[in-house]
Coordinates of C-alpha atoms and ligand atoms in Angstrom, one line a residue:
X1 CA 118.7 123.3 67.6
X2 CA 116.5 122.9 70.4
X3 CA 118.0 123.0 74.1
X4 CA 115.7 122.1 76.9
X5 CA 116.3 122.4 80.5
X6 CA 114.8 120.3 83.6
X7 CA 114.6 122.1 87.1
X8 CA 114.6 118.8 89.3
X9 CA 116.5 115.9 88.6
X10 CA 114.4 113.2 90.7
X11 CA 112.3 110.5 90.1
X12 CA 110.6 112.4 87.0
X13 CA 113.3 114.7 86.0
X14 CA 116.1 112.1 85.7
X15 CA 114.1 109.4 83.7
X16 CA 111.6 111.6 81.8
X17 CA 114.4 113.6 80.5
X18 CA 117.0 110.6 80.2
X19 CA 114.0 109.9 77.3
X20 CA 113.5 112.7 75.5
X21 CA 117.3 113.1 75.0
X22 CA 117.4 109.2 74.1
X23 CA 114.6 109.8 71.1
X24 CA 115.6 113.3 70.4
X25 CA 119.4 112.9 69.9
X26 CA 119.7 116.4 68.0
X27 CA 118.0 118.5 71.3
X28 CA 120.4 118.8 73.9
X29 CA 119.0 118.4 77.4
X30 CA 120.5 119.6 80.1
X31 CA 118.7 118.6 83.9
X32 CA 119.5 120.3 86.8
X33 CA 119.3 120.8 90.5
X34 CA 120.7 122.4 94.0
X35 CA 120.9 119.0 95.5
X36 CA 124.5 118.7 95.2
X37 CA 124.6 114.5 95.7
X38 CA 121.7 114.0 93.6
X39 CA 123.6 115.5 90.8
X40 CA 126.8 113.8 92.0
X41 CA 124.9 110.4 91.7
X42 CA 123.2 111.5 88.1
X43 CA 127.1 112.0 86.6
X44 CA 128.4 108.4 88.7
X45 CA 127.7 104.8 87.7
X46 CA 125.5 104.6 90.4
X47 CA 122.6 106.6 89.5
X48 CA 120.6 108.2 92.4
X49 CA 117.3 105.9 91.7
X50 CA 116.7 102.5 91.0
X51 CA 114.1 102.3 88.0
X52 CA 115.0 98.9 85.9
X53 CA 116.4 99.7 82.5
X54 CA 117.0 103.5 83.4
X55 CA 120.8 102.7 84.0
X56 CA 121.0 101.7 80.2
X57 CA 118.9 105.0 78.8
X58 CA 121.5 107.1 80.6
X59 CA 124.8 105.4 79.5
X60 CA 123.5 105.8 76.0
X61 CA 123.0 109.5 76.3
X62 CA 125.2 110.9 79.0
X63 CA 127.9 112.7 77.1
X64 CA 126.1 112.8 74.1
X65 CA 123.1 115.1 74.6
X66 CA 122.1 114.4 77.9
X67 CA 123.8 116.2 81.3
X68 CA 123.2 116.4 84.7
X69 CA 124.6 119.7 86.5
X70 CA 124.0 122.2 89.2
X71 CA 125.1 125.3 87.4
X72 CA 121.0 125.6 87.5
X73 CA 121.2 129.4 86.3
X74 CA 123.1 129.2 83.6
X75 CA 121.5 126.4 81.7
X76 CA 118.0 127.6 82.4
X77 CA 119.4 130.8 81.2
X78 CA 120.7 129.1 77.9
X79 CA 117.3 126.9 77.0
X80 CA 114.3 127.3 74.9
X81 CA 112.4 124.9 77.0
X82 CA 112.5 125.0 80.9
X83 CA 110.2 121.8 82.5
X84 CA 110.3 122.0 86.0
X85 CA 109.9 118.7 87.9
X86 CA 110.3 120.1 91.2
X87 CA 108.7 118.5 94.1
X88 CA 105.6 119.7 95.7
X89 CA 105.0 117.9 98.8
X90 CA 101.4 118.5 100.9
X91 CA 102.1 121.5 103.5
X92 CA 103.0 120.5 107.0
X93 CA 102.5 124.5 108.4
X94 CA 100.4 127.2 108.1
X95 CA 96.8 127.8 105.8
X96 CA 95.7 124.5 104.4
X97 CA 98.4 122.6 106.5
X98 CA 98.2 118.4 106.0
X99 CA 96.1 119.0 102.6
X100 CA 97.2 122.0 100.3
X101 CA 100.6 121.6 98.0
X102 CA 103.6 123.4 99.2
X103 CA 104.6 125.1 96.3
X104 CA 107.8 126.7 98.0
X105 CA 109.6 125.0 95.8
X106 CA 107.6 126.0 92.8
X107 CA 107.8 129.7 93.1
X108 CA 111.6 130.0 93.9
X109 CA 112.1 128.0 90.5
X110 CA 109.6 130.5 89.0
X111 CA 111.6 133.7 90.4
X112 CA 114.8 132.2 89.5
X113 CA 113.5 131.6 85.8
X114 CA 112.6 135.5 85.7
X115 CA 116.0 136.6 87.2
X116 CA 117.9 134.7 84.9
X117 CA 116.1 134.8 81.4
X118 CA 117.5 137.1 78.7
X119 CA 115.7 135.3 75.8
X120 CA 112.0 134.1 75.1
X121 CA 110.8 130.8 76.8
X122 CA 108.2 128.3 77.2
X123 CA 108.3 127.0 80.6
X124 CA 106.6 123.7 81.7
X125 CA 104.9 122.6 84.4
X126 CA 106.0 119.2 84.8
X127 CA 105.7 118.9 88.7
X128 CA 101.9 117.9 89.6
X129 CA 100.5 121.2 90.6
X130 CA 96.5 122.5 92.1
X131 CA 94.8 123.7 88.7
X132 CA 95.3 127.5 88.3
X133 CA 99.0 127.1 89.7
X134 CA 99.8 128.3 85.9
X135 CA 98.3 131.6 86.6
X136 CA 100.1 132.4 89.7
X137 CA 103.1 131.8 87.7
X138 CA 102.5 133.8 84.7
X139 CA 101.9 136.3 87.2
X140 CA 105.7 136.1 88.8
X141 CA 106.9 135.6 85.6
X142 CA 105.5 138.7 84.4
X143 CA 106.0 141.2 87.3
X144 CA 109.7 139.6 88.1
X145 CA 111.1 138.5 84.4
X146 CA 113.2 141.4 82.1
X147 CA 111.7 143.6 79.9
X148 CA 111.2 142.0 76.1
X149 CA 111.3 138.5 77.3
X150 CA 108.5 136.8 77.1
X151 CA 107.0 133.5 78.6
X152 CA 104.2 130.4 77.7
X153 CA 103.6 128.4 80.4
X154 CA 102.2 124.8 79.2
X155 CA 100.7 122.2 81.6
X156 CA 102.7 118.8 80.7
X157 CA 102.0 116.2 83.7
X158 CA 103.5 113.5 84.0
X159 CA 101.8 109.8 84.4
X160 CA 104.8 107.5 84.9
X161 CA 104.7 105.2 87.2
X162 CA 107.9 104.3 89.4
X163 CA 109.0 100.4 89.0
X164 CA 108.3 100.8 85.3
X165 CA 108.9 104.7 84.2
X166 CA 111.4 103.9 81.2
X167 CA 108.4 101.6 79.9
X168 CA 105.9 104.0 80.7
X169 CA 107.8 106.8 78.9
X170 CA 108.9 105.1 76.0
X171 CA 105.5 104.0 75.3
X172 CA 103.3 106.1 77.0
X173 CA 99.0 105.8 77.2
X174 CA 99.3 109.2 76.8
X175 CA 100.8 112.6 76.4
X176 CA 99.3 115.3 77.7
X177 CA 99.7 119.2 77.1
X178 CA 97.8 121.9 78.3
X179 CA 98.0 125.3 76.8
X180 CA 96.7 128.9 77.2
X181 CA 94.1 129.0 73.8
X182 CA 96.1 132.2 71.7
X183 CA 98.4 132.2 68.7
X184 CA 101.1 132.2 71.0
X185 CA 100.0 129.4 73.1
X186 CA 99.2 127.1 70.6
X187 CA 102.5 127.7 69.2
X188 CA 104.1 126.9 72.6
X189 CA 101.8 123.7 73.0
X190 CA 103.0 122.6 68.7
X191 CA 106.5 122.9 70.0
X192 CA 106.2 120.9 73.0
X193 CA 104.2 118.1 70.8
X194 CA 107.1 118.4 68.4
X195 CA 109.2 117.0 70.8
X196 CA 107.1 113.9 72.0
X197 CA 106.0 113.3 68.6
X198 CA 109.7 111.6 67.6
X199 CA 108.4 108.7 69.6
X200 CA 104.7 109.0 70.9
X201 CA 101.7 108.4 68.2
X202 CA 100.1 111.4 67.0
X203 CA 97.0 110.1 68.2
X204 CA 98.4 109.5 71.7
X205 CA 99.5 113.5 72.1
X206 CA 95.9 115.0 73.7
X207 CA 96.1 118.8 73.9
X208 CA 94.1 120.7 76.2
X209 CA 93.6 123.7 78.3
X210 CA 95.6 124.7 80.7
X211 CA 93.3 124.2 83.5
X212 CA 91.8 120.3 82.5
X213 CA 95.3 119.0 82.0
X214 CA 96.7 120.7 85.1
X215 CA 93.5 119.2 86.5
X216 CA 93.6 115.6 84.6
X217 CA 96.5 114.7 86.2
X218 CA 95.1 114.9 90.6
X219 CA 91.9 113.5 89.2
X220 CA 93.7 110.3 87.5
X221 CA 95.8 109.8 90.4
X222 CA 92.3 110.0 92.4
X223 CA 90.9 107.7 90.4
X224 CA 93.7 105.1 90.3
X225 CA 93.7 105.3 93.9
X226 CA 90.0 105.1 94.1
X227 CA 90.2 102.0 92.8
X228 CA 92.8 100.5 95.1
X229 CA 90.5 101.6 98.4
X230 CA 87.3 100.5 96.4
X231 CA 89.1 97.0 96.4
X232 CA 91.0 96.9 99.8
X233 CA 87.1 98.4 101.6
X234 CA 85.5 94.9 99.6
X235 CA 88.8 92.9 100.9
X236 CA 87.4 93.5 104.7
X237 CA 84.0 92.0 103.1
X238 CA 85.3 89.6 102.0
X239 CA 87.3 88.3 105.5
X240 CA 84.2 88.8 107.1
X241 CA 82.3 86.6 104.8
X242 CA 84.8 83.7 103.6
X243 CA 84.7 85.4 100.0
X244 CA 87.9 85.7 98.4
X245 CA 88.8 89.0 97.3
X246 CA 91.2 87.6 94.3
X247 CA 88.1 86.0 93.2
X248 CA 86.0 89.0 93.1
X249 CA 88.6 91.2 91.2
X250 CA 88.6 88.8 88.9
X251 CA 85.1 88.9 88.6
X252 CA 83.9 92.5 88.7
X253 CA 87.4 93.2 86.7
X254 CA 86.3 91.0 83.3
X255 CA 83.3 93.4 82.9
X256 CA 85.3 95.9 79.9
X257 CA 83.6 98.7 81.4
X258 CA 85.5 98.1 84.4
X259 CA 89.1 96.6 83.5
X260 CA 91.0 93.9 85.1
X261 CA 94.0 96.8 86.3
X262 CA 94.5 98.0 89.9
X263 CA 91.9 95.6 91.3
X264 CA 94.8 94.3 93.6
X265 CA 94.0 94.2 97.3
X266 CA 96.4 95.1 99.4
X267 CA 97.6 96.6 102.8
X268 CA 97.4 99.5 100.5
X269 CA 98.8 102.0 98.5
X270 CA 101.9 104.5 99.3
X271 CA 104.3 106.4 97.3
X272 CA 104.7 110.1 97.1
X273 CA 101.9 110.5 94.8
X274 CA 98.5 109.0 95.6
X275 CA 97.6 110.6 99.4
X276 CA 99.3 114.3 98.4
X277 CA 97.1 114.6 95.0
X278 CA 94.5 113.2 96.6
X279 CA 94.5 115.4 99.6
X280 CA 95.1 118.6 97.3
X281 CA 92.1 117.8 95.4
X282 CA 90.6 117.5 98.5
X283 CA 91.7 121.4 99.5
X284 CA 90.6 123.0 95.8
X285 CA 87.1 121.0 96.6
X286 CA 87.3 122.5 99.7
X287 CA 88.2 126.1 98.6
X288 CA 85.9 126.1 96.0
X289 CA 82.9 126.0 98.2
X290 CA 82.5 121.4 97.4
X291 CA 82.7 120.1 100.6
X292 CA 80.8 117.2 99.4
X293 CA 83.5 116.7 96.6
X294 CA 85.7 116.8 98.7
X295 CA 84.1 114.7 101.5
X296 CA 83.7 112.1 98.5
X297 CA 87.5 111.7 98.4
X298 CA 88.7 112.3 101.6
X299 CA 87.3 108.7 102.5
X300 CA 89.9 107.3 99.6
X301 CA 92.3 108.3 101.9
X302 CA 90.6 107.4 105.2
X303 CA 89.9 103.7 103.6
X304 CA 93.5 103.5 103.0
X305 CA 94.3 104.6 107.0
X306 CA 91.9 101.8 107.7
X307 CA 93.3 99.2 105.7
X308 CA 96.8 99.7 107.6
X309 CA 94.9 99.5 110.6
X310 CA 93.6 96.9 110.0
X311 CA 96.7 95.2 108.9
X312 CA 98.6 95.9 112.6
X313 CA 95.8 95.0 114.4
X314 CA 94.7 91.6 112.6
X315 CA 99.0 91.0 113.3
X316 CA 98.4 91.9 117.1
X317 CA 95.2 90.4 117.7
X318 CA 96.3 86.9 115.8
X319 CA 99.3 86.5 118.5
X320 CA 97.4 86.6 121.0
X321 CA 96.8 90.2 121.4
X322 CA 100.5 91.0 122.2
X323 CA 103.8 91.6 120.0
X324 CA 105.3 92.9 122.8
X325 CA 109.0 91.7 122.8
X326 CA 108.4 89.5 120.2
X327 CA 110.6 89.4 116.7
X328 CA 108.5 90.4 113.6
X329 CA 109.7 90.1 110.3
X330 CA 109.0 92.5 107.8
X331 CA 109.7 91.8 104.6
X332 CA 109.7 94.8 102.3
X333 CA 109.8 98.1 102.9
X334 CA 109.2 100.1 99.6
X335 CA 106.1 101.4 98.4
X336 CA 106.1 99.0 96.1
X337 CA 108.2 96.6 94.1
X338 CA 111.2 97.5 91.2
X339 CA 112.0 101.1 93.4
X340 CA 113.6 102.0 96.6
X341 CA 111.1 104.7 97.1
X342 CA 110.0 104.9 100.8
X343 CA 107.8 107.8 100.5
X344 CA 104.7 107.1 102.0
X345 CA 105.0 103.4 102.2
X346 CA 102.5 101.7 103.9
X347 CA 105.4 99.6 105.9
X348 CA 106.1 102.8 107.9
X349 CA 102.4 103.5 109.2
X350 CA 102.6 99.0 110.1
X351 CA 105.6 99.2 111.5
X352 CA 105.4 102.0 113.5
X353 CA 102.0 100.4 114.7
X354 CA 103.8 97.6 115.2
X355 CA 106.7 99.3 117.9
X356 CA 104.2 101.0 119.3
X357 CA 102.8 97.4 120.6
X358 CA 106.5 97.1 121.8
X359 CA 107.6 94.3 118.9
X360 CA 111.1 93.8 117.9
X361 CA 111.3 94.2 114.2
X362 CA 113.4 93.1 111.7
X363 CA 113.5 94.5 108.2
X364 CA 114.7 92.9 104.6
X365 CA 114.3 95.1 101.6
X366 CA 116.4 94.5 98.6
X367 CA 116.6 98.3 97.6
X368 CA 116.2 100.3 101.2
X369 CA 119.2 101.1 103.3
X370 CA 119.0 101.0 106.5
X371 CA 119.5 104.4 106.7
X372 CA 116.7 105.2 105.3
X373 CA 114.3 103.1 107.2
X374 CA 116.3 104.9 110.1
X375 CA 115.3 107.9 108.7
X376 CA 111.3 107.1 107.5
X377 CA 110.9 105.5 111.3
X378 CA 111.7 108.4 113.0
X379 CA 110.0 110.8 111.0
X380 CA 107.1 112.9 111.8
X381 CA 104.2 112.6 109.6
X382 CA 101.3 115.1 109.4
X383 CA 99.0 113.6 111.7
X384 CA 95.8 114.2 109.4
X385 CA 93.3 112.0 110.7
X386 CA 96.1 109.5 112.0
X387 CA 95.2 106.9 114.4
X388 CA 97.3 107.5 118.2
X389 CA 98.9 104.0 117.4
X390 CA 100.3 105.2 114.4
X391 CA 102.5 108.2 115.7
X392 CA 106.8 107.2 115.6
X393 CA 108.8 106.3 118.3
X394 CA 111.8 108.2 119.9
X395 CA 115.3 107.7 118.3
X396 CA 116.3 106.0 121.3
X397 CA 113.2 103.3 121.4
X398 CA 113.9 102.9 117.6
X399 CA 117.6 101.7 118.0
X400 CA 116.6 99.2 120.9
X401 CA 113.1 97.6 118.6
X402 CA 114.6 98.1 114.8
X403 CA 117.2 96.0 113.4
X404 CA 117.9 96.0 109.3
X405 CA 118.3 92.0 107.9
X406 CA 120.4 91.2 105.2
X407 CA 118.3 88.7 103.7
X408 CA 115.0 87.4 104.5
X409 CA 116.0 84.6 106.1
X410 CA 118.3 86.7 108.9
X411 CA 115.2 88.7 109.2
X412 CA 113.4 85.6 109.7
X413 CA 115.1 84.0 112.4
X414 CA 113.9 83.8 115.9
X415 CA 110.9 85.3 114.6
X416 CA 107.2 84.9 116.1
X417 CA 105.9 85.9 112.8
X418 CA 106.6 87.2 109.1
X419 CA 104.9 90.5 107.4
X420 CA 105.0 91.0 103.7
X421 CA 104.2 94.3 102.6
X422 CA 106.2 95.1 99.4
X423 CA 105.0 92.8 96.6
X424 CA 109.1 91.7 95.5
X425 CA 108.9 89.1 93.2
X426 CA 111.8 87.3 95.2
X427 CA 109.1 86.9 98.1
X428 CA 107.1 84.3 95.7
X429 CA 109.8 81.8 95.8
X430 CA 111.8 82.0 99.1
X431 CA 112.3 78.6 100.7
X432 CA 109.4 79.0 103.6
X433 CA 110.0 75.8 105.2
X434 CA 113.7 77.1 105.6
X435 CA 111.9 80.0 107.7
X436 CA 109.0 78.1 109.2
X437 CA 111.8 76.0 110.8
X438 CA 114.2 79.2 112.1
X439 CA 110.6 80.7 113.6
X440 CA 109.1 80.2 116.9
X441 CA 105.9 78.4 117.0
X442 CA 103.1 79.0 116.2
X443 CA 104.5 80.8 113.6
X444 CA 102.8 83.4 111.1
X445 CA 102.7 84.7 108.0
X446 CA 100.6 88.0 107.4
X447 CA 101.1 88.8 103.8
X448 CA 100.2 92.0 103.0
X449 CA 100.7 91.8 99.8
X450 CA 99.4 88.3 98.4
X451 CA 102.4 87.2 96.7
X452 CA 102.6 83.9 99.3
X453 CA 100.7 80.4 98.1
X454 CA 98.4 80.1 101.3
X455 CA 97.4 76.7 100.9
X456 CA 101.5 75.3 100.3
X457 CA 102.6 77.7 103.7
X458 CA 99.0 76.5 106.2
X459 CA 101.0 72.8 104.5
X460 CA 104.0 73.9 106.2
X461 CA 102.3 74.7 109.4
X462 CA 101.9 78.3 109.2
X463 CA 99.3 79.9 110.6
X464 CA 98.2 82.4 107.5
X465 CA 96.0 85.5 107.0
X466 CA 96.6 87.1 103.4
X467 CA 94.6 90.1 102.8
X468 CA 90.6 89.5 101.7
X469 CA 91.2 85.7 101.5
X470 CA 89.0 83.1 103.7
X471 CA 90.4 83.0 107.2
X472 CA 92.4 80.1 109.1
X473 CA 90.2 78.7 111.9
X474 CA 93.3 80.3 114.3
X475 CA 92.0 83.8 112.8
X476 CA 88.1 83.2 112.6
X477 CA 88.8 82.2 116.6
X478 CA 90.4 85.6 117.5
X479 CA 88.3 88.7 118.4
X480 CA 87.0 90.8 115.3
X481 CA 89.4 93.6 113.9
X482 CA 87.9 97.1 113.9
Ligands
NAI501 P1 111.9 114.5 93.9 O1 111.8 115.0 95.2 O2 112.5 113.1 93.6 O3 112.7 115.5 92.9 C1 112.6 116.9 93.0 C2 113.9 117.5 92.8 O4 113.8 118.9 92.7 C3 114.9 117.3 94.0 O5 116.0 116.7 93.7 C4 115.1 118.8 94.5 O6 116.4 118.9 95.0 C5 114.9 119.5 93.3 N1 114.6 121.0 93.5 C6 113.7 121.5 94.3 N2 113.7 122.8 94.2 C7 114.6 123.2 93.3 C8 115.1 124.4 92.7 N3 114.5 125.6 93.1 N4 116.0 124.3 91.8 C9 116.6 123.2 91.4 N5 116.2 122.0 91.9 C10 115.2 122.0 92.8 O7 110.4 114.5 93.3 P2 109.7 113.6 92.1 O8 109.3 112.4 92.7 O9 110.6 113.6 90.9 O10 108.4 114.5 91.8 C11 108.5 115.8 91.1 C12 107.1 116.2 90.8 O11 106.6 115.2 89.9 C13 106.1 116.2 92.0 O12 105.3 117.3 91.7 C14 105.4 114.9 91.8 O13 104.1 115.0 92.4 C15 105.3 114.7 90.3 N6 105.2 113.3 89.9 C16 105.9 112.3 90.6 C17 105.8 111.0 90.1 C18 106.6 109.9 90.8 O14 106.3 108.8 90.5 N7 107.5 110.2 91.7 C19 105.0 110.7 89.0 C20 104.3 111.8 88.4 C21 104.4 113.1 88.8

């Protein structure tokens, strides 16, 4: 019998394992961590993420083959397979600060897997990691791990997407596993496919190097997000223009060399994924003697900075160049629909451009606390090519110009205006006349997001800007946005 171990029991640990032991019943999987609460949460009804139909993989499982513990040592101790899906967040100190991966977290895993390992093991890099990391740990392994034992490191990335990771992992695109090119390795890579192939087409299974899949996974997350700033940079175009950017995509999106997907415009993308690949990518280019590579997608990233610009100022110039005192609601406030995950959400770049013009605002999201908007408002960001406007307020300016709203409706009242900027499917059918008629006037709706049906709100009364659509006269009257 098989018994794998994860190191890392968040977003991807929890559901990507939750998986495996679902279509693997006779492996038993084990996934761990030193976050005391997040394993707390794993073991409760209430599981510590919100991913839809996660909650019904785990019942099945948890018990049966599937646990959640922080006795990490032991159980890495006891597997034949260690993944580790810790995190590896872009370094805020030191060499390549605001652009390289931290891999603190990384190497301590790596150190503790040597310390504790008495028998053989193939350990997997799970985590998205610079290309080569697999070296640097074959080298800790090997100078660190007990004599006799020996180790396969395999590059297994993961391309789940949050809002739809149990679809995405029980019927992945693909599979991918990266392997060092020896007997040994390719018997470490035929293992791994093993377990994937109980449920994932042969044909779907690619097996690479090491160094393309540990490099295949920052240069698809480039890519998607490519395609997001390629599509918000035409969405300014298209404002200036009276093109509609909906249209376009549509357009340039039914040639089949290009593909209807991702074409959405938006006030752009977020989560923890897109900016710190992108910007590691960015660092390798860098240290690899590419500046021109990496100058290439550094202005992914700087697009994106510019389309949340230009979001807060089209708000601030539209009302009459001054929020100051004056309610805003947002509505939304995770990166994106169907998770609660704040991490790099573009709501807390608007909204903190949005305090720092002195508005009042008040925020609805169905899955954020208001503890953690608390917490993502006052938080420092690496200030990599940030805008002044975009820096956070003090605790004490946040408690007097933040306020959390139960509904949309409370977050409506009173208000001067009306941001989407989380694409909730409950934000297509709210009763706007309701809100138009609780707002001061004029009153606005910036949607951020394009979920709202401009012509039925401008019906209403509102004065509307949605993201690359044809302006309102109101807007084409007000100075230009830079
Ligand atoms: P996360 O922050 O939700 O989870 C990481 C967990 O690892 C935390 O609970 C932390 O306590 C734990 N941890 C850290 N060091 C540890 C150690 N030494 N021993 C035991 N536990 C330890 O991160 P998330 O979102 O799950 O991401 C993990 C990796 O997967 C990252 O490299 C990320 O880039 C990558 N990834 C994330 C995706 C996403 O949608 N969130 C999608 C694909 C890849």
């Amino acid at each position: 019998m098989v018994k794998i171990c994860c190191i890392g029991a968040g977003y991807v640990g929890g559901p990507t394992m939750a998986v495996i032991a679902l279509k693997c019943p006779e492996i038993e999987v084990v996934v761990v961590d030193i976050s005391e609460p997040r394993i707390a949460g794993w073991n409760s009804e209430r599981l510590p993420i919100y991913e839809p139909g996660l909650d019904d993989v785990v019942r099945q499982c948890r018990g049966r083959n599937l646990s959640f513990s922080t006795d990490v040592h032991r159980h890495v101790a006891d597997a034949d397979i260690v993944f580790v899906s810790v995190n590896t967040p872009t370094k805020t100190c030191g060499l390549g600060a605001g652009k390289a991966a931290d891999l603190t977290y990384w190497e301590s895993a790596a150190r503790m897997i040597a310390d504790v390992s008495l028998s053989d093991k193939i350990v997997v890099e799970k985590s998205t990691v610079p290309v080569k990391t697999a070296e640097a740990i074959e080298k800790i392994l090997a100078h660190n791990g007990r004599r006799g034992v020996r180790y396969q490191i395999l590059s297994n990335p993961e391309f789940l997407a949050e809002g739809t990771a149990v679809r995405d992992l029980l019927s992945p695109d693909r599979v991918l596993i990266g392997g060092r090119e020896t007997p040994e390795g390719r018997a470490a890579v035929a293992a791994l496919r093993d377990v994937y192939a109980r449920w994932v087409p042969g044909d779907r299974i690619i097996t690479t190097n090491l160094w393309s899949a540990e490099l295949s996974k920052l240069a698809a997350n480039a890519f998607l997000a490519q395609r997001i700033s390629s599509v918000n940079a035409i969405s300014a175009l298209c404002e200036a223009t009276g093109a509609d950017v909906a249209e376009v995509a549509h357009s340039v999106g039914k040639d089949a060399r290009i593909g209807p997907r991702f074409l959405a415009a938006s006030v752009g993308f977020g989560g923890s994924c897109f900016q710190k690949d992108i910007l590691n990518l960015v660092y390798i280019c860098e240290c690899y003697g590419l500046p021109e590579v990496a100058g290439y997608w550094r202005e992914v990233i700087r697009i994106n900075d510019y389309q949340k610009c230009r979001f807060v100022n089209r708000v601030v110039s539209s009302m009459f160049n001054t929020v100051a005192g004056k309610k805003v609601a947002v509505l939304g406030f995770a990166f994106k629909k169907d998770t609660g995950d704040t991490r790099e959400t573009p709501a807390i770049d608007v909204c903190n451009g949005l305090l720092g013009d002195k508005a009042v605002v008040s925020i609805y999201d169905p899955q954020v606390t208001g503890e953690q908007v608390a917490r993502d408002l006052a938080m420092k960001k690496f200030d990599w090519d940030h805008p002044r406007h975009l820096q956070p307020l003090s605790a004490t300016e946040m408690a007097k110009q933040v306020a959390v709203a139960a509904d949309a409706y409370e977050a409506a009242r009173d208000a001067h205006a009306v941001c989407i900027l989380t694409e909730w499917d409950e934000f297509r059918s709210l009763d706007y006349k309701r809100m138009f008629d609780a707002m001061h006037k004029p009153a606005f709706i910036f949607d951020g997001r394009n979920v709202v049906d401009v012509a039925k709100l401008r019906e209403i009364g509102f004065v509307v800007y949605s993201i690359g659509k044809p302006l309102d006269d109101w807007l084409k009257d007000m100075p230009a946005v830079a």
